[in-house]
Amino acid sequence: MECSENYQLLALRAPWIDIMKDIAPAVSPPVEIGDRKPANQAVLDWVQDVAKLTQPENVFWCDGSDRENEFLIEQSLQQDVLIKLNEKKVPRSYLHRSNPNDVARVEQFTFICTPTKEEAGPTNNWSDPAETYSKLQEMLKGAMRGRTMFVIPYIMGPPDSPLTKVGFEITDSKYVVLSMRIMTRMGEVAVKRLGNDPKAEWNRGVHSLLDVDPTRRFICHFPQDNAIISVGSGYGGNVLLSKKCLALRIGSYLARKQGWLAEHMLILGVESPEGKKHYVAAAFPSACGKTNFAMLIPPKHFDGWKVTTVGDDIAWMRIRDGRLHAVNPENGYFGVVPGTSYKSNPNAMKSIEHDTLYTNVALTDDGNVWWEGKDGPPPKHAIDWKGNDWTPDSKEKAAHPNSRFATPMRNNPVLDPDVEKGEGVPISAIIFGGRRSDTLPLAFQAFDWNHGVYLGATMASETTAAATGAVGQVRRDPMAMLPFCGYNIGDYFRHWIEIGKRLSNPPLIFNVNWFRKGENGKFLWPGFGDNMRVLKWIIDRCEKTGGAVESPIGWLPSPHDVDLEELDVEHKCIVEILGIDHEEWQKELNAHKTFFDSLGGVVPEELLKQREKLAARFKL
Ligand code: GTP
Ligand code: SPV
Ligand code: MN
């Protein structure tokens, strides 16, 4: 059989078409695979309880070894969970298709189950813990019959960091096991870190695909128990419980209790030609440019400048010597595929050329992957993300707009050398940014910490395909944490203010917007590598060498404060994107008020005062 036909055939056997077949049949591992039980009695008891409830055919204890991984890949290929890609074009890489009803995070079915509704606050869905446990237990009864129950030990954070947390995820999805091996430090390292103390703290995560029915899809967090239960989904953000569930929702809850910060932020290093290095952390909402910014390649004009990646999605930050220090709790990137190209993000392209697990991209006839925005012309024929024939004339997209890659961070050619440093990297600047077609200028700097907290708290962004629901609607997304803050947002703001008081050397706080549009509806700013120009201004401000003018909203760079050398953008566009329009800002100010009012009295006094001061500065 021709290679091309082979790939088409595989594509047509997408598992969700065959409704009679169980979507996750059990595997029968040979001896010495799947049998390495940890010794900790609390883990053993918990696994036994979950097994009693879900009744799997067998229990598979994951150790993260190569042999285990090879076995699970082979089983996944046999069960059509994965399609092997062309070994020459994308070595050791695979394509997974999730159910078309299950392609993004489901915020409306995500719950914070604290003892009281007030603890979850006005921005979270809340449900009563006892009722929710009992509802989920009902759904999980016998849910793993005929399936294998995998037990995944993992840690979040570098092995020698004081912030590092142990988690165990139980799942009946092989895709989850394979992804967790990329995204976390999995296996022995976690078992060792946990040790034998049955009272040691660790996160309990239970996931079952059930029957991938959207009406039985719930992502529930029990912060007071350090526990997560996720049912009915097989999509990354809903099921890789290490990531949004533990590192952000439970993480932010623990962070407040323990006096640190768990944030939806990239962390990058930026080194000048003279060898002076700064680290910055940036919070942009989902699909708003974190991965791209974290891997930025400076334009030619910035010869000698180097950007390195510590993390692309999550930062855990603690205070050390009066400064914020950040670690990336993850071990891999679960990044947006569409729009990724050698032109926009060469480092991401190099990262995903091999050893990558793709979800919901298109498959070409020669076994390669394709997506909208990839370099070169589209293929004449491909199989789209749903498994259907696709040609450039098709009305539908070949790759889902929220198709993703999972790739080990080790694949990144610009991985920062200090990524494993347990104490973290010192943060010189924090950047907030959203996707705003109007109002928000390219960049500005907060006057001080509390003003910076206000910028974060009032951030807004146009919604994207990363979550189900309408795309392109402006919504307030404080600190890019709206879907990820595991407790009351008012307490979260207060926690930020308190952290500021404890910092003798706080990072400067900035706001950026790569997405402002001109009258013709086109982006005014080229973005991507050219964002280095803004980053350089930010570094100059940290070094106290950069210029800016005082404006009502903060310190604004003038055109001559930003290095625009060799940039092919008309001067009038530069003036437009750097400037602020007082009428637009009146609306923005009103929107801030509406947002704060909608939170029902939880907003700290300091931030209400910041709004008044902002309004007053416009009246001067
Ligand atoms: P999550 O993984 O969902 O948290 O997203 P992220 O913040 O890491 O977003 P990512 O970097 O993957 O970017 C998402 C989309 O924004 C991609 O389609 C990018 O091509 C696009 N994008 C990123 N940076 C820029 C930029 O500077 N300008 C423009 N116009 N688009 C950008
Ligand atoms: C996001 O949506 O912010 C992501 C992708 O980083 S997911 O892990 O699916 O949530
Ligand atoms: Mn994210």
JSON list of N, CA, C and O in Angstrom, two decimals, residues 359-409:
[
{"chain": "A", "resi": 359, "resn": "THR", "atom": "N", "xyz": [-2.25, 17.64, 18.75]},
{"chain": "A", "resi": 359, "resn": "THR", "atom": "CA", "xyz": [-3.68, 17.40, 18.93]},
{"chain": "A", "resi": 359, "resn": "THR", "atom": "C", "xyz": [-4.48, 18.30, 17.97]},
{"chain": "A", "resi": 359, "resn": "THR", "atom": "O", "xyz": [-4.28, 19.52, 17.97]},
{"chain": "A", "resi": 360, "resn": "ASN", "atom": "N", "xyz": [-5.32, 17.67, 17.17]},
{"chain": "A", "resi": 360, "resn": "ASN", "atom": "CA", "xyz": [-6.30, 18.37, 16.32]},
{"chain": "A", "resi": 360, "resn": "ASN", "atom": "C", "xyz": [-5.71, 19.25, 15.22]},
{"chain": "A", "resi": 360, "resn": "ASN", "atom": "O", "xyz": [-6.31, 20.26, 14.85]},
{"chain": "A", "resi": 361, "resn": "VAL", "atom": "N", "xyz": [-4.55, 18.86, 14.70]},
{"chain": "A", "resi": 361, "resn": "VAL", "atom": "CA", "xyz": [-4.04, 19.52, 13.49]},
{"chain": "A", "resi": 361, "resn": "VAL", "atom": "C", "xyz": [-4.43, 18.66, 12.28]},
{"chain": "A", "resi": 361, "resn": "VAL", "atom": "O", "xyz": [-4.98, 17.57, 12.44]},
{"chain": "A", "resi": 362, "resn": "ALA", "atom": "N", "xyz": [-4.12, 19.14, 11.08]},
{"chain": "A", "resi": 362, "resn": "ALA", "atom": "CA", "xyz": [-4.42, 18.36, 9.87]},
{"chain": "A", "resi": 362, "resn": "ALA", "atom": "C", "xyz": [-3.25, 17.44, 9.55]},
{"chain": "A", "resi": 362, "resn": "ALA", "atom": "O", "xyz": [-2.11, 17.68, 9.93]},
{"chain": "A", "resi": 363, "resn": "LEU", "atom": "N", "xyz": [-3.60, 16.35, 8.84]},
{"chain": "A", "resi": 363, "resn": "LEU", "atom": "CA", "xyz": [-2.62, 15.33, 8.46]},
{"chain": "A", "resi": 363, "resn": "LEU", "atom": "C", "xyz": [-2.47, 15.37, 6.94]},
{"chain": "A", "resi": 363, "resn": "LEU", "atom": "O", "xyz": [-3.47, 15.27, 6.22]},
{"chain": "A", "resi": 364, "resn": "THR", "atom": "N", "xyz": [-1.25, 15.53, 6.46]},
{"chain": "A", "resi": 364, "resn": "THR", "atom": "CA", "xyz": [-1.06, 15.57, 5.00]},
{"chain": "A", "resi": 364, "resn": "THR", "atom": "C", "xyz": [-0.93, 14.15, 4.46]},
{"chain": "A", "resi": 364, "resn": "THR", "atom": "O", "xyz": [-0.74, 13.19, 5.21]},
{"chain": "A", "resi": 365, "resn": "ASP", "atom": "N", "xyz": [-1.00, 14.03, 3.14]},
{"chain": "A", "resi": 365, "resn": "ASP", "atom": "CA", "xyz": [-0.98, 12.69, 2.53]},
{"chain": "A", "resi": 365, "resn": "ASP", "atom": "C", "xyz": [0.36, 11.99, 2.73]},
{"chain": "A", "resi": 365, "resn": "ASP", "atom": "O", "xyz": [0.44, 10.77, 2.60]},
{"chain": "A", "resi": 366, "resn": "ASP", "atom": "N", "xyz": [1.41, 12.75, 3.01]},
{"chain": "A", "resi": 366, "resn": "ASP", "atom": "CA", "xyz": [2.70, 12.09, 3.26]},
{"chain": "A", "resi": 366, "resn": "ASP", "atom": "C", "xyz": [3.00, 11.98, 4.75]},
{"chain": "A", "resi": 366, "resn": "ASP", "atom": "O", "xyz": [4.15, 11.83, 5.17]},
{"chain": "A", "resi": 367, "resn": "GLY", "atom": "N", "xyz": [1.96, 12.05, 5.56]},
{"chain": "A", "resi": 367, "resn": "GLY", "atom": "CA", "xyz": [2.14, 11.78, 6.99]},
{"chain": "A", "resi": 367, "resn": "GLY", "atom": "C", "xyz": [2.75, 12.92, 7.77]},
{"chain": "A", "resi": 367, "resn": "GLY", "atom": "O", "xyz": [3.26, 12.73, 8.87]},
{"chain": "A", "resi": 368, "resn": "ASN", "atom": "N", "xyz": [2.69, 14.10, 7.21]},
{"chain": "A", "resi": 368, "resn": "ASN", "atom": "CA", "xyz": [3.18, 15.26, 7.95]},
{"chain": "A", "resi": 368, "resn": "ASN", "atom": "C", "xyz": [1.98, 15.99, 8.57]},
{"chain": "A", "resi": 368, "resn": "ASN", "atom": "O", "xyz": [0.83, 15.64, 8.31]},
{"chain": "A", "resi": 369, "resn": "VAL", "atom": "N", "xyz": [2.27, 17.00, 9.38]},
{"chain": "A", "resi": 369, "resn": "VAL", "atom": "CA", "xyz": [1.19, 17.78, 9.97]},
{"chain": "A", "resi": 369, "resn": "VAL", "atom": "C", "xyz": [1.09, 19.13, 9.26]},
{"chain": "A", "resi": 369, "resn": "VAL", "atom": "O", "xyz": [2.08, 19.66, 8.75]},
{"chain": "A", "resi": 370, "resn": "TRP", "atom": "N", "xyz": [-0.12, 19.68, 9.26]},
{"chain": "A", "resi": 370, "resn": "TRP", "atom": "CA", "xyz": [-0.31, 21.00, 8.64]},
{"chain": "A", "resi": 370, "resn": "TRP", "atom": "C", "xyz": [-1.36, 21.77, 9.43]},
{"chain": "A", "resi": 370, "resn": "TRP", "atom": "O", "xyz": [-2.22, 21.19, 10.11]},
{"chain": "A", "resi": 371, "resn": "TRP", "atom": "N", "xyz": [-1.24, 23.11, 9.34]},
{"chain": "A", "resi": 371, "resn": "TRP", "atom": "CA", "xyz": [-2.20, 23.98, 10.01]},
{"chain": "A", "resi": 371, "resn": "TRP", "atom": "C", "xyz": [-2.21, 25.33, 9.32]},
{"chain": "A", "resi": 371, "resn": "TRP", "atom": "O", "xyz": [-1.27, 25.67, 8.58]},
{"chain": "A", "resi": 372, "resn": "GLU", "atom": "N", "xyz": [-3.25, 26.08, 9.54]},
{"chain": "A", "resi": 372, "resn": "GLU", "atom": "CA", "xyz": [-3.36, 27.41, 9.00]},
{"chain": "A", "resi": 372, "resn": "GLU", "atom": "C", "xyz": [-2.23, 28.27, 9.56]},
{"chain": "A", "resi": 372, "resn": "GLU", "atom": "O", "xyz": [-2.01, 28.29, 10.78]},
{"chain": "A", "resi": 373, "resn": "GLY", "atom": "N", "xyz": [-1.52, 28.95, 8.66]},
{"chain": "A", "resi": 373, "resn": "GLY", "atom": "CA", "xyz": [-0.43, 29.82, 9.10]},
{"chain": "A", "resi": 373, "resn": "GLY", "atom": "C", "xyz": [0.92, 29.15, 9.08]},
{"chain": "A", "resi": 373, "resn": "GLY", "atom": "O", "xyz": [1.94, 29.78, 9.38]},
{"chain": "A", "resi": 374, "resn": "LYS", "atom": "N", "xyz": [0.99, 27.85, 8.70]},
{"chain": "A", "resi": 374, "resn": "LYS", "atom": "CA", "xyz": [2.30, 27.20, 8.58]},
{"chain": "A", "resi": 374, "resn": "LYS", "atom": "C", "xyz": [2.98, 27.75, 7.33]},
{"chain": "A", "resi": 374, "resn": "LYS", "atom": "O", "xyz": [2.32, 28.21, 6.40]},
{"chain": "A", "resi": 375, "resn": "ASP", "atom": "N", "xyz": [4.32, 27.68, 7.29]},
{"chain": "A", "resi": 375, "resn": "ASP", "atom": "CA", "xyz": [5.05, 28.22, 6.14]},
{"chain": "A", "resi": 375, "resn": "ASP", "atom": "C", "xyz": [4.66, 27.48, 4.85]},
{"chain": "A", "resi": 375, "resn": "ASP", "atom": "O", "xyz": [4.30, 26.31, 4.88]},
{"chain": "A", "resi": 376, "resn": "GLY", "atom": "N", "xyz": [4.79, 28.17, 3.76]},
{"chain": "A", "resi": 376, "resn": "GLY", "atom": "CA", "xyz": [4.59, 27.55, 2.45]},
{"chain": "A", "resi": 376, "resn": "GLY", "atom": "C", "xyz": [3.13, 27.44, 2.07]},
{"chain": "A", "resi": 376, "resn": "GLY", "atom": "O", "xyz": [2.24, 27.81, 2.85]},
{"chain": "A", "resi": 377, "resn": "PRO", "atom": "N", "xyz": [2.88, 26.96, 0.86]},
{"chain": "A", "resi": 377, "resn": "PRO", "atom": "CA", "xyz": [1.49, 26.86, 0.39]},
{"chain": "A", "resi": 377, "resn": "PRO", "atom": "C", "xyz": [0.77, 25.71, 1.10]},
{"chain": "A", "resi": 377, "resn": "PRO", "atom": "O", "xyz": [1.43, 24.77, 1.55]},
{"chain": "A", "resi": 378, "resn": "PRO", "atom": "N", "xyz": [-0.56, 25.79, 1.20]},
{"chain": "A", "resi": 378, "resn": "PRO", "atom": "CA", "xyz": [-1.29, 24.67, 1.82]},
{"chain": "A", "resi": 378, "resn": "PRO", "atom": "C", "xyz": [-1.18, 23.41, 0.96]},
{"chain": "A", "resi": 378, "resn": "PRO", "atom": "O", "xyz": [-0.98, 23.51, -0.25]},
{"chain": "A", "resi": 379, "resn": "PRO", "atom": "N", "xyz": [-1.30, 22.25, 1.57]},
{"chain": "A", "resi": 379, "resn": "PRO", "atom": "CA", "xyz": [-1.27, 21.01, 0.77]},
{"chain": "A", "resi": 379, "resn": "PRO", "atom": "C", "xyz": [-2.49, 20.95, -0.15]},
{"chain": "A", "resi": 379, "resn": "PRO", "atom": "O", "xyz": [-3.54, 21.52, 0.18]},
{"chain": "A", "resi": 380, "resn": "LYS", "atom": "N", "xyz": [-2.34, 20.26, -1.26]},
{"chain": "A", "resi": 380, "resn": "LYS", "atom": "CA", "xyz": [-3.48, 20.16, -2.19]},
{"chain": "A", "resi": 380, "resn": "LYS", "atom": "C", "xyz": [-4.59, 19.30, -1.58]},
{"chain": "A", "resi": 380, "resn": "LYS", "atom": "O", "xyz": [-5.76, 19.47, -1.89]},
{"chain": "A", "resi": 381, "resn": "HIS", "atom": "N", "xyz": [-4.18, 18.38, -0.74]},
{"chain": "A", "resi": 381, "resn": "HIS", "atom": "CA", "xyz": [-5.15, 17.54, -0.05]},
{"chain": "A", "resi": 381, "resn": "HIS", "atom": "C", "xyz": [-4.62, 17.20, 1.35]},
{"chain": "A", "resi": 381, "resn": "HIS", "atom": "O", "xyz": [-3.42, 17.06, 1.54]},
{"chain": "A", "resi": 382, "resn": "ALA", "atom": "N", "xyz": [-5.52, 17.13, 2.29]},
{"chain": "A", "resi": 382, "resn": "ALA", "atom": "CA", "xyz": [-5.13, 16.71, 3.64]},
{"chain": "A", "resi": 382, "resn": "ALA", "atom": "C", "xyz": [-6.35, 16.10, 4.31]},
{"chain": "A", "resi": 382, "resn": "ALA", "atom": "O", "xyz": [-7.46, 16.14, 3.76]},
{"chain": "A", "resi": 383, "resn": "ILE", "atom": "N", "xyz": [-6.13, 15.52, 5.49]},
{"chain": "A", "resi": 383, "resn": "ILE", "atom": "CA", "xyz": [-7.25, 15.07, 6.33]},
{"chain": "A", "resi": 383, "resn": "ILE", "atom": "C", "xyz": [-7.36, 16.10, 7.44]},
{"chain": "A", "resi": 383, "resn": "ILE", "atom": "O", "xyz": [-6.37, 16.38, 8.12]},
{"chain": "A", "resi": 384, "resn": "ASP", "atom": "N", "xyz": [-8.54, 16.67, 7.60]},
{"chain": "A", "resi": 384, "resn": "ASP", "atom": "CA", "xyz": [-8.65, 17.75, 8.59]},
{"chain": "A", "resi": 384, "resn": "ASP", "atom": "C", "xyz": [-8.67, 17.19, 10.02]},
{"chain": "A", "resi": 384, "resn": "ASP", "atom": "O", "xyz": [-8.62, 15.98, 10.22]},
{"chain": "A", "resi": 385, "resn": "TRP", "atom": "N", "xyz": [-8.78, 18.10, 10.98]},
{"chain": "A", "resi": 385, "resn": "TRP", "atom": "CA", "xyz": [-8.67, 17.68, 12.39]},
{"chain": "A", "resi": 385, "resn": "TRP", "atom": "C", "xyz": [-9.79, 16.74, 12.82]},
{"chain": "A", "resi": 385, "resn": "TRP", "atom": "O", "xyz": [-9.64, 16.01, 13.80]},
{"chain": "A", "resi": 386, "resn": "LYS", "atom": "N", "xyz": [-10.90, 16.74, 12.04]},
{"chain": "A", "resi": 386, "resn": "LYS", "atom": "CA", "xyz": [-11.99, 15.83, 12.40]},
{"chain": "A", "resi": 386, "resn": "LYS", "atom": "C", "xyz": [-11.86, 14.48, 11.70]},
{"chain": "A", "resi": 386, "resn": "LYS", "atom": "O", "xyz": [-12.67, 13.59, 11.92]},
{"chain": "A", "resi": 387, "resn": "GLY", "atom": "N", "xyz": [-10.88, 14.37, 10.78]},
{"chain": "A", "resi": 387, "resn": "GLY", "atom": "CA", "xyz": [-10.72, 13.10, 10.06]},
{"chain": "A", "resi": 387, "resn": "GLY", "atom": "C", "xyz": [-11.38, 13.10, 8.70]},
{"chain": "A", "resi": 387, "resn": "GLY", "atom": "O", "xyz": [-11.53, 12.06, 8.07]},
{"chain": "A", "resi": 388, "resn": "ASN", "atom": "N", "xyz": [-11.78, 14.29, 8.22]},
{"chain": "A", "resi": 388, "resn": "ASN", "atom": "CA", "xyz": [-12.43, 14.37, 6.91]},
{"chain": "A", "resi": 388, "resn": "ASN", "atom": "C", "xyz": [-11.46, 14.88, 5.85]},
{"chain": "A", "resi": 388, "resn": "ASN", "atom": "O", "xyz": [-10.50, 15.59, 6.16]},
{"chain": "A", "resi": 389, "resn": "ASP", "atom": "N", "xyz": [-11.79, 14.57, 4.58]},
{"chain": "A", "resi": 389, "resn": "ASP", "atom": "CA", "xyz": [-10.99, 15.10, 3.48]},
{"chain": "A", "resi": 389, "resn": "ASP", "atom": "C", "xyz": [-11.01, 16.61, 3.49]},
{"chain": "A", "resi": 389, "resn": "ASP", "atom": "O", "xyz": [-12.04, 17.22, 3.78]},
{"chain": "A", "resi": 390, "resn": "TRP", "atom": "N", "xyz": [-9.89, 17.18, 3.14]},
{"chain": "A", "resi": 390, "resn": "TRP", "atom": "CA", "xyz": [-9.78, 18.65, 3.12]},
{"chain": "A", "resi": 390, "resn": "TRP", "atom": "C", "xyz": [-8.96, 19.08, 1.91]},
{"chain": "A", "resi": 390, "resn": "TRP", "atom": "O", "xyz": [-7.98, 18.42, 1.57]},
{"chain": "A", "resi": 391, "resn": "THR", "atom": "N", "xyz": [-9.39, 20.15, 1.25]},
{"chain": "A", "resi": 391, "resn": "THR", "atom": "CA", "xyz": [-8.59, 20.78, 0.18]},
{"chain": "A", "resi": 391, "resn": "THR", "atom": "C", "xyz": [-8.60, 22.28, 0.44]},
{"chain": "A", "resi": 391, "resn": "THR", "atom": "O", "xyz": [-9.42, 22.78, 1.22]},
{"chain": "A", "resi": 392, "resn": "PRO", "atom": "N", "xyz": [-7.70, 23.01, -0.24]},
{"chain": "A", "resi": 392, "resn": "PRO", "atom": "CA", "xyz": [-7.68, 24.47, 0.01]},
{"chain": "A", "resi": 392, "resn": "PRO", "atom": "C", "xyz": [-9.02, 25.14, -0.28]},
{"chain": "A", "resi": 392, "resn": "PRO", "atom": "O", "xyz": [-9.28, 26.24, 0.21]},
{"chain": "A", "resi": 393, "resn": "ASP", "atom": "N", "xyz": [-9.90, 24.46, -1.05]},
{"chain": "A", "resi": 393, "resn": "ASP", "atom": "CA", "xyz": [-11.22, 25.05, -1.33]},
{"chain": "A", "resi": 393, "resn": "ASP", "atom": "C", "xyz": [-12.22, 24.81, -0.20]},
{"chain": "A", "resi": 393, "resn": "ASP", "atom": "O", "xyz": [-13.32, 25.39, -0.20]},
{"chain": "A", "resi": 394, "resn": "SER", "atom": "N", "xyz": [-11.87, 23.95, 0.73]},
{"chain": "A", "resi": 394, "resn": "SER", "atom": "CA", "xyz": [-12.82, 23.63, 1.81]},
{"chain": "A", "resi": 394, "resn": "SER", "atom": "C", "xyz": [-13.18, 24.87, 2.61]},
{"chain": "A", "resi": 394, "resn": "SER", "atom": "O", "xyz": [-12.33, 25.75, 2.81]},
{"chain": "A", "resi": 395, "resn": "LYS", "atom": "N", "xyz": [-14.41, 24.90, 3.06]},
{"chain": "A", "resi": 395, "resn": "LYS", "atom": "CA", "xyz": [-14.85, 26.06, 3.85]},
{"chain": "A", "resi": 395, "resn": "LYS", "atom": "C", "xyz": [-14.33, 25.96, 5.28]},
{"chain": "A", "resi": 395, "resn": "LYS", "atom": "O", "xyz": [-14.12, 26.94, 5.97]},
{"chain": "A", "resi": 396, "resn": "GLU", "atom": "N", "xyz": [-14.16, 24.73, 5.74]},
{"chain": "A", "resi": 396, "resn": "GLU", "atom": "CA", "xyz": [-13.74, 24.52, 7.14]},
{"chain": "A", "resi": 396, "resn": "GLU", "atom": "C", "xyz": [-12.22, 24.64, 7.26]},
{"chain": "A", "resi": 396, "resn": "GLU", "atom": "O", "xyz": [-11.49, 24.45, 6.30]},
{"chain": "A", "resi": 397, "resn": "LYS", "atom": "N", "xyz": [-11.79, 24.90, 8.47]},
{"chain": "A", "resi": 397, "resn": "LYS", "atom": "CA", "xyz": [-10.35, 24.96, 8.73]},
{"chain": "A", "resi": 397, "resn": "LYS", "atom": "C", "xyz": [-9.78, 23.55, 8.76]},
{"chain": "A", "resi": 397, "resn": "LYS", "atom": "O", "xyz": [-10.45, 22.61, 9.22]},
{"chain": "A", "resi": 398, "resn": "ALA", "atom": "N", "xyz": [-8.55, 23.41, 8.31]},
{"chain": "A", "resi": 398, "resn": "ALA", "atom": "CA", "xyz": [-7.90, 22.10, 8.33]},
{"chain": "A", "resi": 398, "resn": "ALA", "atom": "C", "xyz": [-7.52, 21.72, 9.76]},
{"chain": "A", "resi": 398, "resn": "ALA", "atom": "O", "xyz": [-7.71, 20.58, 10.19]},
{"chain": "A", "resi": 399, "resn": "ALA", "atom": "N", "xyz": [-6.96, 22.69, 10.48]},
{"chain": "A", "resi": 399, "resn": "ALA", "atom": "CA", "xyz": [-6.59, 22.45, 11.89]},
{"chain": "A", "resi": 399, "resn": "ALA", "atom": "C", "xyz": [-7.58, 23.22, 12.76]},
{"chain": "A", "resi": 399, "resn": "ALA", "atom": "O", "xyz": [-8.03, 24.32, 12.39]},
{"chain": "A", "resi": 400, "resn": "HIS", "atom": "N", "xyz": [-7.93, 22.67, 13.91]},
{"chain": "A", "resi": 400, "resn": "HIS", "atom": "CA", "xyz": [-8.80, 23.42, 14.82]},
{"chain": "A", "resi": 400, "resn": "HIS", "atom": "C", "xyz": [-8.06, 24.66, 15.32]},
{"chain": "A", "resi": 400, "resn": "HIS", "atom": "O", "xyz": [-6.85, 24.58, 15.60]},
{"chain": "A", "resi": 401, "resn": "PRO", "atom": "N", "xyz": [-8.75, 25.80, 15.44]},
{"chain": "A", "resi": 401, "resn": "PRO", "atom": "CA", "xyz": [-8.06, 27.02, 15.91]},
{"chain": "A", "resi": 401, "resn": "PRO", "atom": "C", "xyz": [-7.37, 26.85, 17.26]},
{"chain": "A", "resi": 401, "resn": "PRO", "atom": "O", "xyz": [-6.41, 27.55, 17.57]},
{"chain": "A", "resi": 402, "resn": "ASN", "atom": "N", "xyz": [-7.84, 25.91, 18.06]},
{"chain": "A", "resi": 402, "resn": "ASN", "atom": "CA", "xyz": [-7.18, 25.64, 19.35]},
{"chain": "A", "resi": 402, "resn": "ASN", "atom": "C", "xyz": [-6.39, 24.32, 19.29]},
{"chain": "A", "resi": 402, "resn": "ASN", "atom": "O", "xyz": [-6.20, 23.67, 20.31]},
{"chain": "A", "resi": 403, "resn": "SER", "atom": "N", "xyz": [-5.95, 23.94, 18.10]},
{"chain": "A", "resi": 403, "resn": "SER", "atom": "CA", "xyz": [-5.10, 22.74, 18.04]},
{"chain": "A", "resi": 403, "resn": "SER", "atom": "C", "xyz": [-3.80, 23.05, 18.77]},
{"chain": "A", "resi": 403, "resn": "SER", "atom": "O", "xyz": [-3.36, 24.21, 18.81]},
{"chain": "A", "resi": 404, "resn": "ARG", "atom": "N", "xyz": [-3.19, 22.02, 19.34]},
{"chain": "A", "resi": 404, "resn": "ARG", "atom": "CA", "xyz": [-2.06, 22.24, 20.25]},
{"chain": "A", "resi": 404, "resn": "ARG", "atom": "C", "xyz": [-0.93, 21.27, 19.98]},
{"chain": "A", "resi": 404, "resn": "ARG", "atom": "O", "xyz": [-1.13, 20.19, 19.45]},
{"chain": "A", "resi": 405, "resn": "PHE", "atom": "N", "xyz": [0.27, 21.68, 20.39]},
{"chain": "A", "resi": 405, "resn": "PHE", "atom": "CA", "xyz": [1.39, 20.74, 20.44]},
{"chain": "A", "resi": 405, "resn": "PHE", "atom": "C", "xyz": [1.76, 20.54, 21.90]},
{"chain": "A", "resi": 405, "resn": "PHE", "atom": "O", "xyz": [1.63, 21.45, 22.72]},
{"chain": "A", "resi": 406, "resn": "ALA", "atom": "N", "xyz": [2.21, 19.32, 22.23]},
{"chain": "A", "resi": 406, "resn": "ALA", "atom": "CA", "xyz": [2.84, 19.08, 23.53]},
{"chain": "A", "resi": 406, "resn": "ALA", "atom": "C", "xyz": [4.26, 18.65, 23.20]},
{"chain": "A", "resi": 406, "resn": "ALA", "atom": "O", "xyz": [4.48, 17.67, 22.49]},
{"chain": "A", "resi": 407, "resn": "THR", "atom": "N", "xyz": [5.20, 19.43, 23.70]},
{"chain": "A", "resi": 407, "resn": "THR", "atom": "CA", "xyz": [6.60, 19.15, 23.37]},
{"chain": "A", "resi": 407, "resn": "THR", "atom": "C", "xyz": [7.48, 19.40, 24.59]},
{"chain": "A", "resi": 407, "resn": "THR", "atom": "O", "xyz": [7.21, 20.32, 25.37]},
{"chain": "A", "resi": 408, "resn": "PRO", "atom": "N", "xyz": [8.51, 18.56, 24.78]},
{"chain": "A", "resi": 408, "resn": "PRO", "atom": "CA", "xyz": [9.36, 18.76, 25.97]},
{"chain": "A", "resi": 408, "resn": "PRO", "atom": "C", "xyz": [10.10, 20.09, 25.90]},
{"chain": "A", "resi": 408, "resn": "PRO", "atom": "O", "xyz": [10.54, 20.49, 24.82]},
{"chain": "A", "resi": 409, "resn": "MET", "atom": "N", "xyz": [10.25, 20.77, 27.01]},
{"chain": "A", "resi": 409, "resn": "MET", "atom": "CA", "xyz": [10.95, 22.08, 26.96]},
{"chain": "A", "resi": 409, "resn": "MET", "atom": "C", "xyz": [12.40, 21.91, 26.51]},
{"chain": "A", "resi": 409, "resn": "MET", "atom": "O", "xyz": [13.00, 22.84, 25.96]}
]
